[in-house]
Short mmCIF file of C-alpha atoms in Angstrom, two decimals:
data_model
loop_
_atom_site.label_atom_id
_atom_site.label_comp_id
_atom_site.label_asym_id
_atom_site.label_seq_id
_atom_site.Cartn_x
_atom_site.Cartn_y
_atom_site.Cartn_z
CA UNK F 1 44.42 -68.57 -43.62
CA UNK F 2 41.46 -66.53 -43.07
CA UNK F 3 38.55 -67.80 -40.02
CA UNK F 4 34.84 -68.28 -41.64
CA UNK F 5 33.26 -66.59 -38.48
CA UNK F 6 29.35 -65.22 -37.91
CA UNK F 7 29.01 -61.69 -36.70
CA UNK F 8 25.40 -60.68 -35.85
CA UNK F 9 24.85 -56.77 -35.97
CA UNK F 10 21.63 -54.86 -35.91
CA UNK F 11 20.22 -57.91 -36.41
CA UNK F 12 21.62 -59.12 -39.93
CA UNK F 13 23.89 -62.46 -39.26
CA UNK F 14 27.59 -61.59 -41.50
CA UNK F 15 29.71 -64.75 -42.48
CA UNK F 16 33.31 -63.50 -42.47
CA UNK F 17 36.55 -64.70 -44.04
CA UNK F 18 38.80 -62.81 -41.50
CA UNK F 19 42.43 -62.34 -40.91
CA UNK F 20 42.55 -59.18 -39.05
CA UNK F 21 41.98 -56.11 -39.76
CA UNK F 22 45.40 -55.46 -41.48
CA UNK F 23 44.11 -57.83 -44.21
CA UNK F 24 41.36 -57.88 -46.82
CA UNK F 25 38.18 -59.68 -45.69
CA UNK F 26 35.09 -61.24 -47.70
CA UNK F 27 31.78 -60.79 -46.17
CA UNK F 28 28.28 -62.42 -46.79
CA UNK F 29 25.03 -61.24 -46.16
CA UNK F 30 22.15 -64.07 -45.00
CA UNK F 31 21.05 -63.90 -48.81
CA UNK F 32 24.37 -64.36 -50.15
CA UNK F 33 25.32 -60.86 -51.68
CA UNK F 34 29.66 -61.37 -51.09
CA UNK F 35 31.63 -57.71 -51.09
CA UNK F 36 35.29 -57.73 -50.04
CA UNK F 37 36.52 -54.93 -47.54
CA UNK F 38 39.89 -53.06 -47.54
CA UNK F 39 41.77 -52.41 -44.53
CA UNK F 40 40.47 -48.80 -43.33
CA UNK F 41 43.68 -46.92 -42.74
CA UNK F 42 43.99 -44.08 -39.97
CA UNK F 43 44.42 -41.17 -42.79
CA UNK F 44 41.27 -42.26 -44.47
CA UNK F 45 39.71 -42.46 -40.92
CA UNK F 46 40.23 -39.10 -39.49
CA UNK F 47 39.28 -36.91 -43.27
CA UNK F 48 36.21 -39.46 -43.41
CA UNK F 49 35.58 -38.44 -39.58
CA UNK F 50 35.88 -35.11 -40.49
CA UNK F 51 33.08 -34.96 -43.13
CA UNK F 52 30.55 -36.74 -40.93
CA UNK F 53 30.95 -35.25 -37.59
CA UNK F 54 28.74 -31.98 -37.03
CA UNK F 55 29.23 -29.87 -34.13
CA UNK F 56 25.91 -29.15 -32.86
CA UNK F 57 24.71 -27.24 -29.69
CA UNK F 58 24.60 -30.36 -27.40
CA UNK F 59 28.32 -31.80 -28.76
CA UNK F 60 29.37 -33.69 -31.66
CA UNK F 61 27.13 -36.22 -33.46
CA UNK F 62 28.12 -38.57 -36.15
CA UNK F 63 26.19 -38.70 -39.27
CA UNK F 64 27.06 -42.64 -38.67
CA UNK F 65 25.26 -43.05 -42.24
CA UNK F 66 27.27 -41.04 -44.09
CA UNK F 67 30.44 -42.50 -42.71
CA UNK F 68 29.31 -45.87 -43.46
CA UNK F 69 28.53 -45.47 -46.60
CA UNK F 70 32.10 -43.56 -47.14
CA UNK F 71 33.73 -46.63 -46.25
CA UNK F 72 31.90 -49.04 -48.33
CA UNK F 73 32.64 -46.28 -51.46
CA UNK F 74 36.73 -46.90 -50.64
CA UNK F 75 36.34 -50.49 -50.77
CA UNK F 76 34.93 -49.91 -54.19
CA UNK F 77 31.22 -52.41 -52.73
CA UNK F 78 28.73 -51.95 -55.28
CA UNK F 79 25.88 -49.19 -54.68
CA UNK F 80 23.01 -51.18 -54.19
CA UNK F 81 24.43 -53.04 -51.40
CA UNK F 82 25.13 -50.22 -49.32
CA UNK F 83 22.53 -50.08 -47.15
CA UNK F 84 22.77 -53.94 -46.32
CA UNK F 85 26.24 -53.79 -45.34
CA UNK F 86 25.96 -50.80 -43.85
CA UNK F 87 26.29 -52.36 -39.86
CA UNK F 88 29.29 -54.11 -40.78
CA UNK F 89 31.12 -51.89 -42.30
CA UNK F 90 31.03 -49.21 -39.42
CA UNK F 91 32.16 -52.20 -37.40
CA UNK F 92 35.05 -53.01 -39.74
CA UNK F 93 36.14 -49.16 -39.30
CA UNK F 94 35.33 -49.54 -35.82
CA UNK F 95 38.41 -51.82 -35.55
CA UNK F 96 36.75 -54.15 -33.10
CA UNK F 97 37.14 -54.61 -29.22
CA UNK F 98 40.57 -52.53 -28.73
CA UNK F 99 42.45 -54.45 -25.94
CA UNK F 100 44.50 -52.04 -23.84
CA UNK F 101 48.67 -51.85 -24.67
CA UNK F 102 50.93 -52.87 -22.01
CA UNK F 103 53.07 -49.82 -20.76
CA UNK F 104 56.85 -50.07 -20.12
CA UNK F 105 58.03 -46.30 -19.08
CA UNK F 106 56.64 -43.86 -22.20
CA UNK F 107 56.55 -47.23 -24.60
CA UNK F 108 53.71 -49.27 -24.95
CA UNK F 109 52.80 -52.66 -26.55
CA UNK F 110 50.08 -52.98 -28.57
CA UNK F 111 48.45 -56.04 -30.33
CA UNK F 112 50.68 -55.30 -33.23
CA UNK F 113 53.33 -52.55 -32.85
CA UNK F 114 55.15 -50.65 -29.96
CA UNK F 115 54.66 -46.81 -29.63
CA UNK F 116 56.74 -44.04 -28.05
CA UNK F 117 54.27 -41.62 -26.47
CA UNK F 118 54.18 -38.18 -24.94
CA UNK F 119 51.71 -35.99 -23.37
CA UNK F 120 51.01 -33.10 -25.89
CA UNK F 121 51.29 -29.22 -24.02
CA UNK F 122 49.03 -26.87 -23.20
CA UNK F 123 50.88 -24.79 -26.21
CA UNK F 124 50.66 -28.15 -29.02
CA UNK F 125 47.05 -27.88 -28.36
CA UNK F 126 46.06 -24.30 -28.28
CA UNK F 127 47.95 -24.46 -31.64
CA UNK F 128 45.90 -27.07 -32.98
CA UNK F 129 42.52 -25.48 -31.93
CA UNK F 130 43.18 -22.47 -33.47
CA UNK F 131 44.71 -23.90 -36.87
CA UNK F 132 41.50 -26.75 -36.84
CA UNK F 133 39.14 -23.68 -36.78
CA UNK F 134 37.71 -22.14 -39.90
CA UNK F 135 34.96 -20.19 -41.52
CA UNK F 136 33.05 -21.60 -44.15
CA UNK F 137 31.32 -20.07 -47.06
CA UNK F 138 28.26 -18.97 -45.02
CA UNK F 139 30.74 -17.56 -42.34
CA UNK F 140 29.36 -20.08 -39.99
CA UNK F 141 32.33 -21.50 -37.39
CA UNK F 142 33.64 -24.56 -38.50
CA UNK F 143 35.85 -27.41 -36.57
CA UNK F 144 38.43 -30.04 -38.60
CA UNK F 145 38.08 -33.11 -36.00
CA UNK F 146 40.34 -35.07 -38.78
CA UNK F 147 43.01 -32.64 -39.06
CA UNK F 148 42.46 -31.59 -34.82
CA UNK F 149 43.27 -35.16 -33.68
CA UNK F 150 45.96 -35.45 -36.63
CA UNK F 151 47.94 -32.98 -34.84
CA UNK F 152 47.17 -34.30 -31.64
CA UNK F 153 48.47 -38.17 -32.64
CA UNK F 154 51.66 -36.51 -34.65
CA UNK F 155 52.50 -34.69 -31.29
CA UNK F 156 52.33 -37.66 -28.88
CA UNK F 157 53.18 -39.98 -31.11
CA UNK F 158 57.47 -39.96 -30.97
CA UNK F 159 58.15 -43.52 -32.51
CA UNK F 160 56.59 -46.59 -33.89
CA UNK F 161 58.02 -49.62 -33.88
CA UNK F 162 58.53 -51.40 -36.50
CA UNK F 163 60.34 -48.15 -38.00
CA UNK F 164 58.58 -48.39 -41.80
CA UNK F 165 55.01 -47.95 -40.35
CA UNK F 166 53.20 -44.94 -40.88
CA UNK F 167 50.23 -43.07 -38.45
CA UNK F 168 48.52 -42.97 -41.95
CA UNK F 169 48.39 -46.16 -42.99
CA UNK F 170 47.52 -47.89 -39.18
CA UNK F 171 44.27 -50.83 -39.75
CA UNK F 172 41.45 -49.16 -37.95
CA UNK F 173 41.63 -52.00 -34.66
CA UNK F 174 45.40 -50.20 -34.70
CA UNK F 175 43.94 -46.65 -34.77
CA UNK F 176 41.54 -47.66 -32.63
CA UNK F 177 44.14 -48.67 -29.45
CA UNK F 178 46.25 -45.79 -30.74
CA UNK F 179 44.03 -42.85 -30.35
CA UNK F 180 42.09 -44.28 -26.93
CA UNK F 181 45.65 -44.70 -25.47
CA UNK F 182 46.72 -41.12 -26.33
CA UNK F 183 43.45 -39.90 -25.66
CA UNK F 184 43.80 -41.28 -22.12
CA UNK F 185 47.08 -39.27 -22.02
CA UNK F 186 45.52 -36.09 -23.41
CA UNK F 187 42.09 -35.75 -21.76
CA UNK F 188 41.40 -35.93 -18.59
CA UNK F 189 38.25 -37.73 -16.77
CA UNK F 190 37.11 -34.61 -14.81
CA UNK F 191 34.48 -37.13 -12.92
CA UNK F 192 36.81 -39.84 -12.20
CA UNK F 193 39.40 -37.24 -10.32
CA UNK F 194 36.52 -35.44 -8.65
CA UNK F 195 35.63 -38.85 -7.13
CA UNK F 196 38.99 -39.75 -6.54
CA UNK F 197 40.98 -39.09 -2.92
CA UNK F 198 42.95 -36.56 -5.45
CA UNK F 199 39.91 -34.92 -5.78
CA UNK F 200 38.66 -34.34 -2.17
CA UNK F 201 38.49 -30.92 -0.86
CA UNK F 202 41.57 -31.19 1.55
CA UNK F 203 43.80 -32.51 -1.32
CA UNK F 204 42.53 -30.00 -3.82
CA UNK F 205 43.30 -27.13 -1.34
CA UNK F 206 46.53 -28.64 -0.46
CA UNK F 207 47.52 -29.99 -3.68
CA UNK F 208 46.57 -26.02 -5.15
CA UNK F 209 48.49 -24.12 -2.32
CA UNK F 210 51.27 -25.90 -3.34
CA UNK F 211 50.92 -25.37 -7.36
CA UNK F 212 50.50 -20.94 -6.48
CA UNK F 213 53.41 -20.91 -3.84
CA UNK F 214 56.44 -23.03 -5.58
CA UNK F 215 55.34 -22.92 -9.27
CA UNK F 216 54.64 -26.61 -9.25
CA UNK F 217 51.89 -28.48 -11.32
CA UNK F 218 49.55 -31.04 -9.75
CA UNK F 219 51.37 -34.19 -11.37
CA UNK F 220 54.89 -32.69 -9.80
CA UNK F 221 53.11 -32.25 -6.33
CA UNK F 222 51.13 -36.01 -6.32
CA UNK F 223 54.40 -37.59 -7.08
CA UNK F 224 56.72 -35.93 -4.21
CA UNK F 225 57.28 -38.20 -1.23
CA UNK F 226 54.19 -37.33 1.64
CA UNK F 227 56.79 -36.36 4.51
CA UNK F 228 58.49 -34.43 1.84
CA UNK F 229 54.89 -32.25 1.19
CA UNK F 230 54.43 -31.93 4.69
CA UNK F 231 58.04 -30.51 5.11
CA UNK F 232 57.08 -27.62 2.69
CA UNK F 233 53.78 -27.44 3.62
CA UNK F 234 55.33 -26.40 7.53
CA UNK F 235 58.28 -23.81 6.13
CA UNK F 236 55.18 -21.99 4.20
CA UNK F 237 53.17 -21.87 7.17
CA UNK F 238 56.37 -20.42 9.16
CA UNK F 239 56.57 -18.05 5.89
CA UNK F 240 53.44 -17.21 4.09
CA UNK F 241 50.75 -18.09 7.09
CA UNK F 242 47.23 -18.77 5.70
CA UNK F 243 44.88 -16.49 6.29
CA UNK F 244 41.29 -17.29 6.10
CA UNK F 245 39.38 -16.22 3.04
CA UNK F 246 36.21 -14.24 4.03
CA UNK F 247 33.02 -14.25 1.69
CA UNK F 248 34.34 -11.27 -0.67
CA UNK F 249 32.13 -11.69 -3.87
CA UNK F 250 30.90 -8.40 -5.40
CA UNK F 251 28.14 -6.48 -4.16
CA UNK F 252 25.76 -8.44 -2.15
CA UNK F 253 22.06 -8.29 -3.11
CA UNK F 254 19.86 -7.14 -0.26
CA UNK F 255 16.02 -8.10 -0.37
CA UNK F 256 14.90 -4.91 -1.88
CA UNK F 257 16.99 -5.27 -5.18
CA UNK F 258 14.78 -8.54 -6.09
CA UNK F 259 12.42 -6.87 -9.25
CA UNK F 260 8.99 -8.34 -7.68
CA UNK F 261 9.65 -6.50 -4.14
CA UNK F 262 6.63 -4.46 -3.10
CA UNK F 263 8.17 -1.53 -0.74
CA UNK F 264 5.97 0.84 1.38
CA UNK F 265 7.71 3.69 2.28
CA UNK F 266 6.41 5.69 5.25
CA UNK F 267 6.96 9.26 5.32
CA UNK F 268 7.43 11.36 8.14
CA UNK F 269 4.32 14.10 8.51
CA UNK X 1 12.28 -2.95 -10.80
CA UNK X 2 10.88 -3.34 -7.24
CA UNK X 3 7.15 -1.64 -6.93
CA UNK X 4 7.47 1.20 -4.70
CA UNK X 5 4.52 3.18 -2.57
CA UNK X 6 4.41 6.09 -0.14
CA UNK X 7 2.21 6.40 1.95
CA UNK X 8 2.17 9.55 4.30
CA UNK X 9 -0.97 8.44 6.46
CA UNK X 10 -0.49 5.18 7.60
CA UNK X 11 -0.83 2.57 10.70
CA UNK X 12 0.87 -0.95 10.36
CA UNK X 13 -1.00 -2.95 13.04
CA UNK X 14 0.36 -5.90 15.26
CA UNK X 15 -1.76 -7.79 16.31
CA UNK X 16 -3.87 -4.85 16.76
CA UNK X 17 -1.27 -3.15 18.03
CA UNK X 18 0.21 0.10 16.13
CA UNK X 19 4.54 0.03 15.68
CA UNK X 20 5.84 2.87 16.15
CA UNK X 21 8.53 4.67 14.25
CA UNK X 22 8.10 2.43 11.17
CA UNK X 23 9.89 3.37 8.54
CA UNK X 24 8.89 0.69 5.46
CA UNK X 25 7.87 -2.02 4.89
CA UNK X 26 8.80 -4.11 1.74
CA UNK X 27 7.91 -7.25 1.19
CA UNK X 28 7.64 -10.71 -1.92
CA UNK X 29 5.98 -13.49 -2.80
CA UNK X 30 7.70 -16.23 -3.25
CA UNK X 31 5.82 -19.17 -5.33
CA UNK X 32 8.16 -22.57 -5.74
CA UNK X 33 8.22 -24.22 -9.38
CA UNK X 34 9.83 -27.06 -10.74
CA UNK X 35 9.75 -27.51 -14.31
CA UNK X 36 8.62 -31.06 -15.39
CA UNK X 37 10.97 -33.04 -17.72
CA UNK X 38 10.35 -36.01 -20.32
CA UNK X 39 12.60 -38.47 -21.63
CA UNK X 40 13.31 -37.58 -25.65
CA UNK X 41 12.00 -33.73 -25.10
CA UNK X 42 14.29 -30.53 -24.65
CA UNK X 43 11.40 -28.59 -23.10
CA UNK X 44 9.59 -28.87 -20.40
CA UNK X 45 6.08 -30.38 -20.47
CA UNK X 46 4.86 -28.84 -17.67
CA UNK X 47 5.23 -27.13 -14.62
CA UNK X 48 4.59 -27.85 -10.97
CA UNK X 49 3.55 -24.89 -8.48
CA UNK X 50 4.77 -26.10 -4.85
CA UNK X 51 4.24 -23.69 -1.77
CA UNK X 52 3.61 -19.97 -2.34
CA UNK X 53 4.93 -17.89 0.84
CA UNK X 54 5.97 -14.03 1.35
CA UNK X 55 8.92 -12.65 2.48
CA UNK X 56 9.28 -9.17 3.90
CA UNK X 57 10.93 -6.78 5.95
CA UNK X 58 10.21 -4.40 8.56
CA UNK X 59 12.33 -1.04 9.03
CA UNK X 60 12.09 0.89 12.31
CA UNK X 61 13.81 3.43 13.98
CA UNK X 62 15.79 3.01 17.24
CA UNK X 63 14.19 -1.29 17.72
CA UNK X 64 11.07 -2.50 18.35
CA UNK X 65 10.04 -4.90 21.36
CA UNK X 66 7.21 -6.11 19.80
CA UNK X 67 8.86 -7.96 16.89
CA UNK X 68 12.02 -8.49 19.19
CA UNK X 69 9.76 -10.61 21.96
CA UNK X 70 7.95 -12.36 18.46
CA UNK X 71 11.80 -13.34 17.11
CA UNK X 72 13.01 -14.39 21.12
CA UNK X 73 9.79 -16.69 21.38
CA UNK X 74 9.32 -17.67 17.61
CA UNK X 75 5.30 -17.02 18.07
CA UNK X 76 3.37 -16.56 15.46
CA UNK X 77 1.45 -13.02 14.74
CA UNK X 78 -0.76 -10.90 11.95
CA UNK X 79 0.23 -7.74 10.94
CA UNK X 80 -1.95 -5.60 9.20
CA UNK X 81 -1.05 -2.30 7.12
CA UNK X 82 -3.13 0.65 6.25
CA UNK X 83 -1.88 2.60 3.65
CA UNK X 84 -3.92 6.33 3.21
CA UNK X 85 -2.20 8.91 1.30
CA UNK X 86 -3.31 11.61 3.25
CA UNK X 87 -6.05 12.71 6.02
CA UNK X 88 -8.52 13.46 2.96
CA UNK X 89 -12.17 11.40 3.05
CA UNK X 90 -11.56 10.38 -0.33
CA UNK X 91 -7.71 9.77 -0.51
CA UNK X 92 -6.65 6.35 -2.21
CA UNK X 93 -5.98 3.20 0.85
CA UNK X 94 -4.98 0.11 0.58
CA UNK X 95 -5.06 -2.33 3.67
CA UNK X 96 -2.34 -5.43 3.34
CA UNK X 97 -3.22 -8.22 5.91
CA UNK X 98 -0.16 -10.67 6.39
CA UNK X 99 -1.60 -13.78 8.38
CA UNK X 100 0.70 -16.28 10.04
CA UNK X 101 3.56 -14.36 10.04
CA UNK X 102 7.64 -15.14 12.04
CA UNK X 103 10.08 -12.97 12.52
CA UNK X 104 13.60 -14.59 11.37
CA UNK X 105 15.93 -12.27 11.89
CA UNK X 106 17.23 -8.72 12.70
CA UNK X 107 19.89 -7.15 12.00
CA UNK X 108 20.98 -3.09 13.04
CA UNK X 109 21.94 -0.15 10.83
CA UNK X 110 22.59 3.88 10.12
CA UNK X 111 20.34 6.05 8.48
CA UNK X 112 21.25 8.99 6.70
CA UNK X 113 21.01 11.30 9.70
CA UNK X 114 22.82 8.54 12.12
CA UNK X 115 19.77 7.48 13.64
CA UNK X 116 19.68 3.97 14.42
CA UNK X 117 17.58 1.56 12.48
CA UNK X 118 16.37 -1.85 13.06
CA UNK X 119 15.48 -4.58 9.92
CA UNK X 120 13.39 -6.82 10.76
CA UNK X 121 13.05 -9.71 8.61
CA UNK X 122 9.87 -11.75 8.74
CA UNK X 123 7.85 -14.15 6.65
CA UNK X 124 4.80 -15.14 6.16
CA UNK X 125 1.92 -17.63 5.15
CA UNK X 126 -0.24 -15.15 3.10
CA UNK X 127 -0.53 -11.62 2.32
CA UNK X 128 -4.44 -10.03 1.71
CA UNK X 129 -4.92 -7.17 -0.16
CA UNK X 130 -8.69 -5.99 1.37
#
């Protein structure tokens, strides 16, 4: 049985029939125009995302027009009421307010499935850059974001649960939870572990000296027992002592290399 | 490319004061800037000129007590270069006055024919050209 609920966005009030975003859901404008919206699947998500998003000198931007009106084309709403429904549409394939999965070990709970996930590695994604690059016909560099975080959801994805569900065929509040979640895995927040105690110097240099000397990576080094770390941290002091690094950057620039220095040489007579 | 001169006839003047065994003198003017921003513009709208000062140094041979006593006592003194080419009537000059000027450091070196040099490094609040 499908809620009659009032959205308001950019200003235009939406009466809904909604049942999730798994189902089919009539809309009405404040005048009365009625179109009915398909679930937005994953598939049709990322090759959609991938025709709007421009990579421009200052990052990515969404041509958040163009992707609105390709959703409102796959749910077959007639032309001229495009540009009304416009706001609601990009917040039907927005998949509304994501809440965050529970985690048990690598499996986590979502609203309505369970996923198996994995970090991808440093290889999986150097792969996927360089197949998600192309030239086009001007020879101008171009980026697949659809196919680029494809790869990346196919790699850290390992199961769903249940079984017969596909990545291609998630609702977009699904794809939504999905891809922040493995994002999270995937990306890191370089300002939230600069600000963290991870991120102070002393851990950093620590937490590094550790990583050249025994091979380790930073996860494998924040996860051993303190005493432990202190243990090795003594036995590579008895074996490898630190010495202190001394300023040894290239050649240093004296006063009279700047280009505005006047010099007055004095000759002897 | 740093601007350089040679002068053979010269006299750099501390406080009146000739230093002897002065080898160059180089020295820049240093202006600050800060480039203006505004909210919605990638360029700047303006620019903002903050405190213009020079920065030179002062090569002599062996050291100079002079400058050594002015960088112990951190007092203040004007230096004053003439620059003649040579003893001719009409031979080019310049005269550079430096007002307000500090030494801030020294530090010691080799010239070519391993005789000791002293840098002086100084600043100062304006340079003349007269």
């Amino acid at each position: 049985m499908a809620d009659d609920i009032r959205i308001e966005i950019d200003d235009i009030a939406y009466r809904l029939a909604f049942s999730g975003f798994n189902k089919p859901m009539n809309a009405w404008s404040p005048n009365g125009a009625e179109i009915a919206l398909q679930p937005w699947p994953l598939g049709e998500h990322l090759r959609t995302l991938n025709e709007c998003a421009i990579l421009t000198a200052t990052g990515l931007k969404l041509d958040v027009q163009a992707f609105g009106r390709r959703i409102l084309e796959y749910c077959k709403a007639p032309q001229p009421l495009h540009q009304l429904f416009l706001p609601l549409a990009l917040w039907w394939a927005n998949g509304g307010e994501a809440p965050k999965p529970t985690r048990q070990g690598d499996v986590y709970q979502f609203s309505t499935f369970k996923a198996r996930l994995r970090p991808w590695s440093a290889a999986d994604r150097y792969a996927a850059l360089a197949d998600c690059q192309y030239e086009d016909e001007q020879g101008e560099i171009r980026f697949n974001l659809g196919a680029y975080l494809l790869t990346m959801l196919e790699a850290s994805v390992l199961t769903l649960d249940p079984s017969h569900l596909s990545l291609a065929e998630l609702d977009s509040a699904s794809t939504n939870a999905l891809l922040n979640t493995v994002s999270e895995l995937n990306v890191i927040d370089s300002e939230a572990l600069a600000k963290s105690p991870l991120g102070s110097p002393l851990a950093a240099q620590q937490t590094l000296r550790l990583c050249r000397e025994l091979g380790w990576t930073p996860s494998q080094v924040w996860s051993t027992p303190a005493a432990e770390l202190d243990r090795l941290s003594q036995l590579l002091d008895i074996t490898h002592p630190q010495t202190n690094d001394t300023a040894s950057a290239g050649p240093t620039t004296t006063f009279t290399d700047h280009p505005d220095t006047v010099i007055i040489r004095i000759e002897d007579d | 490319m740093a601007t350089v001169f040679v002068a053979n006839r010269s006299s750099v003047l501390i406080d009146g004061n000739a230093v002897e065994g002065l080898q160059s003198l180089a020295f820049r003017v240093v202006t600050e800037r800060e480039d203006i921003r505004a909210v919605g513009s990638s360029e700047r709208i303006d620019v903002s000129f903050g405190l213009r000062t020079v920065q030179g140094e002062i090569v002599v041979k062996s050291a100079n007590y002079v400058l050594d006593t002015h960088l112990n006592e951190q007092s203040k003194f004007q230096l004053v270069t003439n620059l003649k080419k040579d003893q001719a009537a009409d031979a080019p000059k310049r005269t550079l006055s430096f007002d307000d000027c500090f030494v801030e450091g020294k530090s010691f070196g080799m010239d070519a024919g391993g005789t000791a040099i002293t840098t002086y490094a100084f600043s100062a609040t304006r340079v003349r050209e007269e």
